Amino acid sequence: MQRRKFLKNSSALTAGILTVPIIASSETRKKPIEPSKGSIPIAICTWDFGNATAKAWEVMNKGGNSLDAVHQGVMVEENNLDNRTVGNGGRPDRDGNVTLDACIMDKDANCGAVLAIQNIANPISVARKVMEETPHVMLVGKGAEQFAYEQGFEKQNLLTKQSKKEWEEWKKTSQYKPIINIENHDTIGMLAIDKNGDIAGACTTSGMAYKMAGRVGDSPIIGAGLFVDNEVGGATATGVGEEVVRTVGSFLIVELMRQGKSPQEACEEGVKRIIAKNKDKQDFQIGFIAINKQGETGAYCIHPGFTFRTYTTEGHVNNPSGSYLKS
Ligand code: SD4
């Protein structure tokens, strides 16, 4: 598909009006953009979740801030029943329960998270309520669910027919084996910078398919699955969460950017730290994306196949990430 070109209109930008393509391009770049050109405003997310970045862009185009953009952006995938790795329709744990993890962080380091919440289709909205309506950062399990009902969220059965059928099939062998890029995991992590230059991030997932009951990965853990520092930038992760938690991956990447690394260099270093702790075992995928205050982006993963979406005034593109292993 022909790449759409969008001219930057600086007067429109100052007036808060962005040039937005009506239809999102589904172009996939051939090569990672490296080093990326800075561009503000911007929305980026893990994997090819173009409808989510399009939503985030639309929100900012209507004058919304980066927090609203990432919130509403990732909700698109939470509501997508065909996405069996996020939100409603997500794959269950090994007991057949869909348990969801999500977190959100704003420009002032306010943050909220829900861990292993059940029966609520939009955990990111509950995470935002935790951030805005409670003195806490994290609510887990039954407590998170109870809080959601108090806030007016509806109880919903999140196990779709298709997910149930697949889970019943899985039970015949009960083999717990993440398949690289195929995935039984495809978390959406999103970062955005609005026209004021403020950064926010959100991350939401159903976690590893057929995980042990009660298992939580990196995605709702501030610093691991997501981190934002409005002075520096933001980072978010996808893949086998245990490995991201062990290196506090997203915080590490933001700190590396604070020390002067580009988003690309910082993501590469983040992956290398994980590799260094797994010298004999590389049969798992991790992907990081990052953004700095100038709107430059970076991404890196272990195995080829990870992509990330960027939406700027230049266009809406699915970008292949560079990878530590080459095949
Ligand atoms: C987890 N990091 O629960 C998540 C899964 C994931 O792409 O990222 N999938 O460990």
XYZ file of C-alpha atoms and ligand atoms in Angstrom:
337
model
C 0.000 0.000 0.000
C 1.197 3.483 -0.881
C 2.604 5.275 2.126
C 0.535 8.297 3.050
C 2.455 11.510 3.454
C 1.350 14.120 5.901
C 2.778 17.584 5.959
C 3.372 19.132 9.290
C 1.222 22.196 9.668
C 2.814 24.135 12.458
C 0.080 26.749 12.790
C -2.549 24.015 12.925
C -0.463 22.237 15.528
C -0.226 25.274 17.764
C -3.952 25.703 17.421
C -4.317 22.135 18.631
C -5.498 20.748 15.305
C -3.578 17.790 13.984
C -3.510 16.519 10.457
C -5.121 13.113 10.760
C -5.488 10.539 8.049
C -9.084 9.349 7.800
C -8.111 5.774 7.093
C -5.142 4.303 8.895
C -2.420 3.096 6.578
C -1.498 -0.524 7.075
C 1.961 -0.065 5.657
C 4.718 -2.109 7.243
C 8.185 -0.672 6.920
C 10.887 -2.929 5.554
C 13.535 -1.774 8.007
C 13.445 -0.464 11.550
C 13.634 3.321 11.656
C 16.969 4.012 13.209
C 17.628 6.537 14.547
C 14.037 7.715 14.525
C 13.174 11.321 13.790
C 11.543 13.062 16.706
C 7.890 13.896 16.187
C 5.303 15.372 18.546
C 2.453 14.554 19.037
C 2.923 10.823 18.748
C 1.266 7.576 19.804
C 3.115 4.283 19.660
C 2.237 0.777 20.768
C 3.574 -2.738 20.885
C 2.631 -5.020 17.976
C 0.429 -4.137 15.028
C -2.508 -2.712 16.963
C -3.230 0.018 14.413
C -6.815 0.575 15.524
C -5.505 1.383 18.993
C -2.960 3.971 17.829
C -5.589 5.430 15.490
C -7.911 5.860 18.468
C -5.154 7.485 20.546
C -4.436 9.892 17.711
C -8.114 10.714 17.305
C -8.343 11.510 21.026
C -5.372 13.896 20.839
C -6.726 15.388 17.638
C -9.896 16.309 19.494
C -7.842 18.058 22.167
C -7.482 15.145 24.589
C -4.243 14.745 26.497
C -1.799 11.856 26.305
C -3.391 10.153 29.327
C -6.819 10.052 27.645
C -5.128 8.946 24.426
C -3.371 5.894 25.884
C -6.393 5.003 28.002
C -8.824 5.020 25.102
C -6.234 3.638 22.711
C -5.565 0.413 24.615
C -9.296 0.020 25.376
C -9.821 -0.665 21.686
C -7.927 -3.924 22.104
C -9.535 -4.745 25.448
C -12.877 -4.593 23.625
C -11.698 -6.551 20.598
C -13.059 -10.075 21.058
C -10.787 -11.363 18.311
C -7.766 -10.354 20.355
C -7.327 -13.276 22.699
C -4.414 -11.793 24.591
C -5.994 -8.621 25.979
C -9.197 -7.796 27.856
C -12.570 -9.304 27.001
C -12.043 -12.584 25.136
C -8.519 -13.011 26.535
C -7.288 -16.561 27.042
C -7.898 -17.962 30.522
C -5.528 -19.382 33.109
C -5.203 -23.151 33.377
C -8.350 -23.355 35.520
C -10.407 -21.596 32.846
C -10.598 -18.190 34.561
C -9.821 -15.045 32.567
C -7.686 -12.847 34.826
C -6.561 -9.477 33.525
C -3.647 -7.145 34.363
C -3.338 -3.449 33.503
C -1.602 -0.263 34.540
C -1.529 3.385 33.551
C 0.876 6.235 34.334
C 0.662 9.968 33.702
C 3.014 12.921 33.311
C 3.093 13.597 37.049
C 4.093 10.022 37.948
C 0.584 9.271 39.121
C -0.145 5.631 38.435
C -2.698 2.925 39.004
C -2.838 -0.813 38.402
C -5.096 -3.816 38.703
C -3.714 -7.325 38.932
C -5.521 -10.582 38.216
C -8.906 -8.902 38.050
C -11.830 -11.040 36.822
C -15.211 -10.323 35.180
C -14.365 -6.728 34.179
C -13.915 -6.039 30.470
C -11.809 -2.877 30.763
C -9.127 -3.302 33.411
C -7.324 -0.185 32.137
C -10.320 1.924 33.178
C -10.261 0.357 36.633
C -6.509 1.038 36.834
C -7.208 4.678 36.032
C -9.853 4.788 38.761
C -7.336 3.310 41.213
C -4.974 6.126 40.214
C -7.560 8.882 40.444
C -9.959 7.752 43.156
C -7.834 5.943 45.734
C -4.659 6.657 47.715
C -3.207 3.383 46.326
C -1.344 2.267 43.238
C -2.316 -1.409 42.953
C -5.440 -3.413 43.662
C -5.434 -7.150 43.178
C -7.953 -9.929 42.552
C -11.217 -9.811 44.487
C -10.405 -6.393 45.978
C -9.883 -4.921 42.534
C -13.112 -6.489 41.294
C -15.067 -5.213 44.287
C -13.660 -1.711 43.750
C -14.673 -1.881 40.079
C -18.307 -2.665 41.008
C -18.292 0.213 43.480
C -17.158 2.450 40.640
C -20.048 1.304 38.455
C -18.322 -1.269 36.245
C -20.488 -4.185 35.119
C -19.846 -7.833 35.789
C -19.222 -9.655 32.535
C -18.277 -13.156 31.498
C -15.000 -12.670 29.632
C -14.488 -16.261 28.493
C -15.681 -16.383 24.894
C -16.863 -19.608 23.243
C -13.726 -19.679 21.114
C -11.353 -19.184 24.063
C -13.207 -21.848 26.035
C -12.954 -24.289 23.147
C -9.215 -23.663 22.795
C -8.687 -24.020 26.537
C -10.530 -27.351 26.540
C -8.323 -28.470 23.685
C -5.222 -27.290 25.576
C -6.253 -29.281 28.648
C -5.832 -32.533 26.695
C -2.047 -32.087 26.826
C -1.739 -29.210 29.338
C 1.554 -28.222 27.754
C 2.625 -24.786 28.912
C 4.819 -23.458 26.174
C 4.793 -19.861 24.906
C 5.171 -19.828 21.135
C 7.404 -17.020 19.970
C 5.451 -14.403 17.992
C 2.601 -16.799 17.220
C 1.538 -15.849 20.280
C -0.119 -16.987 23.348
C 0.858 -13.557 24.546
C 0.443 -10.211 22.790
C 0.167 -7.471 25.338
C -0.612 -3.938 24.257
C 1.659 -1.308 25.791
C 1.136 2.229 24.531
C 3.011 5.508 24.970
C 1.874 8.927 23.782
C 3.066 12.512 23.795
C 0.425 15.180 23.349
C 0.773 18.639 21.782
C 1.879 20.059 25.133
C 4.781 17.616 25.163
C 3.361 15.577 28.048
C 3.936 11.838 28.135
C 1.640 9.071 29.400
C 1.562 5.289 29.087
C -0.785 2.338 29.501
C -0.332 -1.407 29.384
C -3.008 -4.136 29.440
C -3.037 -7.908 28.978
C -4.635 -11.222 29.826
C -1.091 -12.412 30.523
C 0.386 -15.716 29.510
C -2.276 -18.108 28.271
C -2.987 -21.023 30.621
C -0.810 -19.526 33.355
C -1.045 -20.821 36.908
C -3.979 -19.383 38.851
C -2.796 -16.190 40.531
C 0.197 -15.681 38.246
C 0.908 -12.029 37.380
C 3.551 -10.916 34.893
C 5.252 -7.608 34.246
C 2.416 -5.772 32.507
C 0.654 -4.209 35.527
C 3.889 -3.610 37.438
C 4.999 0.011 37.245
C 8.683 -0.003 36.306
C 8.553 -3.474 34.744
C 5.817 -3.506 32.086
C 5.510 0.282 31.880
C 7.303 3.384 33.058
C 6.960 7.070 32.239
C 9.018 10.018 33.411
C 7.786 13.221 31.828
C 11.269 14.767 31.958
C 12.817 11.887 30.046
C 10.442 9.556 28.190
C 8.624 6.281 28.558
C 9.000 2.572 27.875
C 6.763 -0.486 27.821
C 7.237 -4.198 27.311
C 5.705 -7.324 25.849
C 6.724 -10.938 26.135
C 7.558 -13.294 28.973
C 6.888 -11.053 31.938
C 8.998 -12.909 34.473
C 12.136 -11.881 32.580
C 11.059 -8.246 32.368
C 10.331 -8.138 36.103
C 13.789 -9.515 36.900
C 15.439 -6.510 35.262
C 12.693 -3.934 35.969
C 12.882 -3.456 32.225
C 10.845 -0.335 31.485
C 12.311 1.660 34.358
C 15.771 0.589 33.262
C 15.145 1.854 29.737
C 13.889 5.233 30.923
C 16.897 5.570 33.224
C 19.246 4.719 30.354
C 17.606 7.481 28.307
C 18.051 9.851 31.247
C 21.754 9.064 31.095
C 21.864 10.089 27.432
C 21.051 6.982 25.443
C 18.614 7.250 22.524
C 15.377 5.240 22.832
C 16.832 2.721 20.392
C 20.095 2.322 22.324
C 18.204 2.052 25.597
C 15.872 -0.691 24.280
C 18.861 -2.626 22.957
C 20.595 -2.408 26.320
C 17.373 -3.520 28.068
C 17.224 -6.666 25.924
C 20.950 -7.327 26.414
C 20.542 -7.252 30.202
C 17.892 -9.969 29.889
C 20.072 -12.005 27.551
C 22.968 -11.699 30.018
C 20.823 -13.376 32.681
C 19.715 -16.139 30.293
C 22.912 -17.261 28.598
C 21.689 -20.829 28.102
C 18.091 -20.086 27.311
C 16.846 -17.830 24.568
C 13.671 -19.625 23.525
C 11.426 -16.800 24.649
C 10.437 -13.432 23.283
C 10.714 -9.993 24.863
C 9.990 -6.758 23.023
C 10.512 -3.236 24.331
C 9.382 0.053 22.835
C 10.474 3.475 24.071
C 9.968 7.132 23.379
C 11.921 10.167 24.553
C 10.848 13.719 25.286
C 11.614 14.750 21.689
C 9.270 12.100 20.319
C 12.082 9.861 19.065
C 11.235 6.173 19.239
C 13.100 2.921 19.682
C 12.277 -0.781 19.788
C 14.209 -3.981 20.284
C 13.391 -7.616 20.882
C 15.082 -11.000 21.218
C 13.610 -12.867 18.246
C 12.742 -11.270 14.899
C 9.023 -10.811 14.376
C 8.125 -8.147 16.907
C 6.623 -4.985 15.396
C 5.344 -1.712 16.776
C 2.924 0.910 15.509
C 3.723 4.613 15.302
C 1.227 7.362 14.591
C 2.610 10.837 13.923
C 1.908 13.693 11.535
C 4.195 11.764 9.148
C 1.818 8.823 8.972
C 0.620 5.642 10.616
C 3.050 2.796 10.247
C 3.719 -0.706 11.522
C 7.492 -0.893 12.077
C 9.599 -4.022 12.400
C 11.742 -3.941 15.508
C 15.435 -4.726 15.446
C 16.245 -8.021 17.161
C 19.115 -9.514 19.188
C 18.896 -12.833 17.366
C 18.879 -12.472 13.608
C 16.808 -15.541 12.683
C 2.883 -11.266 30.773
N 4.062 -9.639 29.478
O 1.858 -11.498 31.381
C 2.822 -10.339 29.585
C 2.456 -11.119 28.384
C 2.751 -10.393 27.120
O 2.705 -10.163 24.891
O 3.399 -9.462 27.032
N 2.352 -10.786 26.016
O 3.953 -11.771 31.052
